[in-house]
């Protein structure tokens, strides 16, 4: 079991460029999440997907879009990157069968110049 | 709106000491509370999950307690070791949602 995987590990973008962060889990979990982690701010929820085919906004959704491609995959898209989106992005998954215990991926470190 | 606070932000202790990390939350209507460990530059590793109906959970040298009425959880680490040095985060999910709210963490350093 690989658990939760994320690609890429590192990315540098120029302001205005777009990119998609990929996340996949092999634990057959229904729920998946995208967080960003900034110094002094902790982890903040960007978007989540309670189940395949559904997505909902979290605390800080502006500037992002998501796609729940199938049960395994949940992608995060930055359409026009801004320096304020420089952060470390984490994907996580959970499931009711495991009392919604969250499992995290290794993260993507994104720098927007 | 649920808010989660962890105090202190940083803590240094000598090896072998027993220690307690604190997590406070403002809304007692929670579904569960999860403690994580994060090493520098790494992802989060789940340590313990406490459901709202439980009072505590134990794993090895770790014991987490939950007091919903006072809005508090503590993570007790027995006989601390330098390898326990990391940032410890707690996260709370409110009843009826799948969403977690995180505290900003306590950065622990255990000195050899």
CSV table of C-alpha atoms in Angstrom, one decimal:
chain,number,residue,atom,x,y,z
A,1,UNK,CA,0.0,0.0,0.0
A,2,UNK,CA,1.4,3.3,-1.1
A,3,UNK,CA,-1.2,5.2,1.0
A,4,UNK,CA,-1.6,8.8,-0.3
A,5,UNK,CA,0.7,9.9,-3.1
A,6,UNK,CA,1.2,13.4,-4.4
A,7,UNK,CA,3.0,14.8,-7.5
A,8,UNK,CA,5.0,16.8,-8.0
A,9,UNK,CA,7.1,17.2,-4.8
A,10,UNK,CA,8.4,20.6,-5.8
A,11,UNK,CA,7.3,23.2,-8.3
A,12,UNK,CA,8.2,26.8,-9.1
A,13,UNK,CA,5.8,28.9,-11.1
A,14,UNK,CA,5.8,32.4,-12.4
A,15,UNK,CA,2.8,34.7,-11.6
A,16,UNK,CA,-0.1,33.9,-13.9
A,17,UNK,CA,1.0,30.4,-14.9
A,18,UNK,CA,-1.3,27.5,-14.2
A,19,UNK,CA,-0.7,24.0,-12.9
A,20,UNK,CA,-2.5,21.0,-11.5
A,21,UNK,CA,-1.4,19.1,-8.3
A,22,UNK,CA,-2.2,15.5,-8.4
A,23,UNK,CA,-3.3,13.2,-5.5
A,24,UNK,CA,-4.1,9.6,-5.4
A,25,UNK,CA,-4.9,7.1,-2.6
A,26,UNK,CA,-5.1,3.3,-2.7
A,27,UNK,CA,-7.0,2.8,0.6
A,28,UNK,CA,-10.5,2.8,-1.0
A,29,UNK,CA,-11.4,5.9,1.0
A,30,UNK,CA,-14.5,7.9,0.1
A,31,UNK,CA,-13.4,11.3,1.4
A,32,UNK,CA,-10.4,13.3,0.2
A,33,UNK,CA,-9.1,16.8,1.1
A,34,UNK,CA,-6.7,19.5,0.0
A,35,UNK,CA,-4.9,21.6,2.6
A,36,UNK,CA,-2.3,24.4,2.5
A,37,UNK,CA,0.2,24.9,5.2
A,38,UNK,CA,1.8,28.3,5.8
A,39,UNK,CA,4.1,29.4,8.6
A,40,UNK,CA,2.2,30.6,11.6
A,41,UNK,CA,-1.2,29.7,10.0
A,42,UNK,CA,-1.3,26.0,10.5
A,43,UNK,CA,-3.1,23.8,8.0
A,44,UNK,CA,-6.2,25.3,6.2
A,45,UNK,CA,-8.7,23.4,4.2
A,46,UNK,CA,-9.0,24.5,0.6
A,47,UNK,CA,-11.5,22.0,-0.8
A,48,UNK,CA,-12.8,18.5,0.1
A,49,UNK,CA,-14.7,15.7,-1.5
A,50,UNK,CA,-17.0,13.7,0.7
A,51,UNK,CA,-17.4,11.1,-1.9
A,52,UNK,CA,-16.8,10.4,-5.6
A,53,UNK,CA,-18.7,13.0,-7.7
A,54,UNK,CA,-19.0,15.6,-4.9
A,55,UNK,CA,-16.7,18.6,-3.9
A,56,UNK,CA,-17.2,21.4,-1.4
A,57,UNK,CA,-15.3,24.5,-0.5
A,58,UNK,CA,-13.2,24.7,2.7
A,59,UNK,CA,-11.8,27.8,4.4
A,60,UNK,CA,-9.7,29.2,1.6
A,61,UNK,CA,-11.0,28.1,-1.8
A,62,UNK,CA,-10.4,31.3,-3.7
A,63,UNK,CA,-8.0,30.9,-6.6
A,64,UNK,CA,-8.3,27.1,-6.7
A,65,UNK,CA,-10.4,24.5,-8.5
A,66,UNK,CA,-10.7,20.8,-7.8
A,67,UNK,CA,-11.7,17.6,-9.7
A,68,UNK,CA,-12.6,14.3,-8.1
A,69,UNK,CA,-11.6,12.3,-11.1
A,70,UNK,CA,-12.6,8.9,-9.6
A,71,UNK,CA,-12.6,7.4,-6.2
A,72,UNK,CA,-8.8,7.2,-6.1
A,73,UNK,CA,-7.8,10.6,-7.5
A,74,UNK,CA,-8.4,14.2,-6.4
A,75,UNK,CA,-6.6,17.0,-8.2
A,76,UNK,CA,-6.1,20.7,-7.3
A,77,UNK,CA,-5.8,23.3,-10.1
A,78,UNK,CA,-4.3,26.8,-9.9
A,79,UNK,CA,-5.6,28.6,-12.9
A,80,UNK,CA,-3.5,31.8,-12.5
A,81,UNK,CA,-0.9,31.4,-9.8
A,82,UNK,CA,-0.2,34.3,-7.5
A,83,UNK,CA,2.7,34.8,-5.0
A,84,UNK,CA,0.1,34.5,-2.2
A,85,UNK,CA,-0.3,30.8,-3.2
A,86,UNK,CA,3.3,30.0,-2.3
A,87,UNK,CA,2.8,27.3,0.2
A,88,UNK,CA,3.1,23.6,1.0
A,89,UNK,CA,0.1,21.7,-0.2
A,90,UNK,CA,-1.1,18.5,1.4
A,91,UNK,CA,-3.6,16.0,0.2
A,92,UNK,CA,-5.4,13.7,2.7
A,93,UNK,CA,-8.0,10.9,2.7
A,94,UNK,CA,-10.4,9.4,5.2
A,95,UNK,CA,-13.3,7.0,5.4
A,96,UNK,CA,-16.3,6.4,7.6
A,97,UNK,CA,-15.2,2.8,8.1
A,98,UNK,CA,-12.1,4.1,9.8
A,99,UNK,CA,-14.0,6.8,11.8
A,100,UNK,CA,-12.7,9.5,9.4
A,101,UNK,CA,-9.1,9.1,10.6
A,102,UNK,CA,-7.1,11.2,8.1
A,103,UNK,CA,-4.0,10.0,6.2
A,104,UNK,CA,-1.8,12.5,4.6
A,105,UNK,CA,0.5,12.6,1.5
A,106,UNK,CA,4.1,13.8,1.6
A,107,UNK,CA,3.1,17.3,0.3
A,108,UNK,CA,4.0,19.6,-2.7
A,109,UNK,CA,6.2,22.6,-2.0
A,110,UNK,CA,5.0,25.3,-4.4
A,111,UNK,CA,6.8,28.6,-5.0
A,112,UNK,CA,5.2,31.4,-7.1
A,113,UNK,CA,7.6,34.2,-8.2
B,1,UNK,CA,-17.0,28.7,14.2
B,2,UNK,CA,-14.7,26.1,15.6
B,3,UNK,CA,-11.3,27.4,16.6
B,4,UNK,CA,-8.4,25.1,17.8
B,5,UNK,CA,-5.5,26.4,19.9
B,6,UNK,CA,-2.3,24.7,20.9
B,7,UNK,CA,-0.2,26.2,23.7
B,8,UNK,CA,2.8,26.4,24.0
B,9,UNK,CA,4.0,27.0,20.5
B,10,UNK,CA,7.4,25.5,21.3
B,11,UNK,CA,8.7,23.4,24.1
B,12,UNK,CA,12.2,22.1,25.0
B,13,UNK,CA,12.6,19.3,27.6
B,14,UNK,CA,15.5,17.0,28.7
B,15,UNK,CA,15.4,13.4,27.6
B,16,UNK,CA,13.5,11.1,29.9
B,17,UNK,CA,11.0,13.7,31.0
B,18,UNK,CA,7.2,13.0,30.9
B,19,UNK,CA,5.4,15.8,29.1
B,20,UNK,CA,1.9,17.0,28.2
B,21,UNK,CA,0.9,18.9,25.1
B,22,UNK,CA,-2.4,20.8,25.1
B,23,UNK,CA,-5.1,21.3,22.6
B,24,UNK,CA,-8.2,23.5,23.2
B,25,UNK,CA,-11.3,23.9,21.0
B,26,UNK,CA,-14.2,26.3,21.2
B,27,UNK,CA,-17.2,24.2,20.1
B,28,UNK,CA,-17.7,21.0,22.1
B,29,UNK,CA,-20.0,19.4,19.4
B,30,UNK,CA,-17.2,17.5,17.9
B,31,UNK,CA,-17.2,14.2,15.9
B,32,UNK,CA,-13.5,13.3,16.7
B,33,UNK,CA,-10.1,14.7,17.5
B,34,UNK,CA,-6.9,13.5,15.9
B,35,UNK,CA,-3.3,14.0,17.0
B,36,UNK,CA,-0.5,14.2,14.4
B,37,UNK,CA,3.2,14.3,14.3
B,38,UNK,CA,5.1,16.3,11.6
B,39,UNK,CA,8.8,16.1,11.0
B,40,UNK,CA,10.5,19.1,9.2
B,41,UNK,CA,9.8,19.0,5.5
B,42,UNK,CA,7.5,16.0,5.8
B,43,UNK,CA,3.8,15.1,5.8
B,44,UNK,CA,1.7,14.5,8.8
B,45,UNK,CA,1.6,11.1,10.5
B,46,UNK,CA,-1.4,10.1,12.5
B,47,UNK,CA,-0.7,9.3,16.1
B,48,UNK,CA,-4.1,8.9,17.8
B,49,UNK,CA,-7.7,9.4,16.9
B,50,UNK,CA,-10.3,9.9,19.7
B,51,UNK,CA,-13.9,9.7,18.9
B,52,UNK,CA,-16.4,11.9,20.7
B,53,UNK,CA,-17.7,9.0,22.8
B,54,UNK,CA,-14.2,8.1,24.1
B,55,UNK,CA,-12.3,9.7,26.9
B,56,UNK,CA,-8.8,8.5,25.9
B,57,UNK,CA,-6.6,6.5,23.5
B,58,UNK,CA,-3.2,5.0,24.1
B,59,UNK,CA,-0.5,3.9,21.7
B,60,UNK,CA,2.9,2.9,23.2
B,61,UNK,CA,4.3,5.8,25.2
B,62,UNK,CA,1.5,8.1,24.0
B,63,UNK,CA,-1.8,8.7,25.7
B,64,UNK,CA,-4.4,11.2,24.5
B,65,UNK,CA,-7.3,12.3,26.5
B,66,UNK,CA,-10.5,14.2,25.6
B,67,UNK,CA,-12.7,16.3,27.7
B,68,UNK,CA,-15.5,17.7,25.5
B,69,UNK,CA,-17.2,19.7,28.2
B,70,UNK,CA,-14.1,21.8,28.8
B,71,UNK,CA,-13.1,21.8,25.2
B,72,UNK,CA,-9.7,20.3,25.9
B,73,UNK,CA,-7.5,17.4,24.8
B,74,UNK,CA,-4.0,16.5,26.1
B,75,UNK,CA,-1.3,14.4,24.5
B,76,UNK,CA,0.9,12.7,27.2
B,77,UNK,CA,4.3,11.5,26.1
B,78,UNK,CA,6.1,9.2,28.6
B,79,UNK,CA,9.8,9.0,28.9
B,80,UNK,CA,10.6,11.4,26.1
B,81,UNK,CA,13.4,10.6,23.6
B,82,UNK,CA,15.3,12.8,21.1
B,83,UNK,CA,13.5,11.0,18.4
B,84,UNK,CA,10.2,12.5,19.7
B,85,UNK,CA,11.4,15.9,18.5
B,86,UNK,CA,8.9,17.1,16.0
B,87,UNK,CA,5.8,19.4,15.6
B,88,UNK,CA,2.6,17.9,17.1
B,89,UNK,CA,-0.7,19.0,15.7
B,90,UNK,CA,-4.2,18.4,16.8
B,91,UNK,CA,-7.3,18.6,14.5
B,92,UNK,CA,-10.9,18.6,15.4
B,93,UNK,CA,-13.9,17.6,13.2
B,94,UNK,CA,-17.3,18.9,14.1
B,95,UNK,CA,-20.4,16.8,14.3
B,96,UNK,CA,-22.1,16.3,10.9
B,97,UNK,CA,-19.1,17.3,8.8
B,98,UNK,CA,-16.1,15.7,7.2
B,99,UNK,CA,-14.0,18.8,7.7
B,100,UNK,CA,-11.1,19.1,10.2
B,101,UNK,CA,-9.9,22.3,11.8
B,102,UNK,CA,-6.2,22.3,12.8
B,103,UNK,CA,-4.3,23.9,15.6
B,104,UNK,CA,-1.0,25.6,14.7
B,105,UNK,CA,1.0,23.0,16.5
B,106,UNK,CA,3.5,22.6,19.3
B,107,UNK,CA,7.2,22.3,18.3
B,108,UNK,CA,8.8,19.9,20.6
B,109,UNK,CA,12.6,19.5,21.1
B,110,UNK,CA,13.8,16.7,23.4
B,111,UNK,CA,17.4,17.3,24.4
B,112,UNK,CA,19.9,14.4,24.7
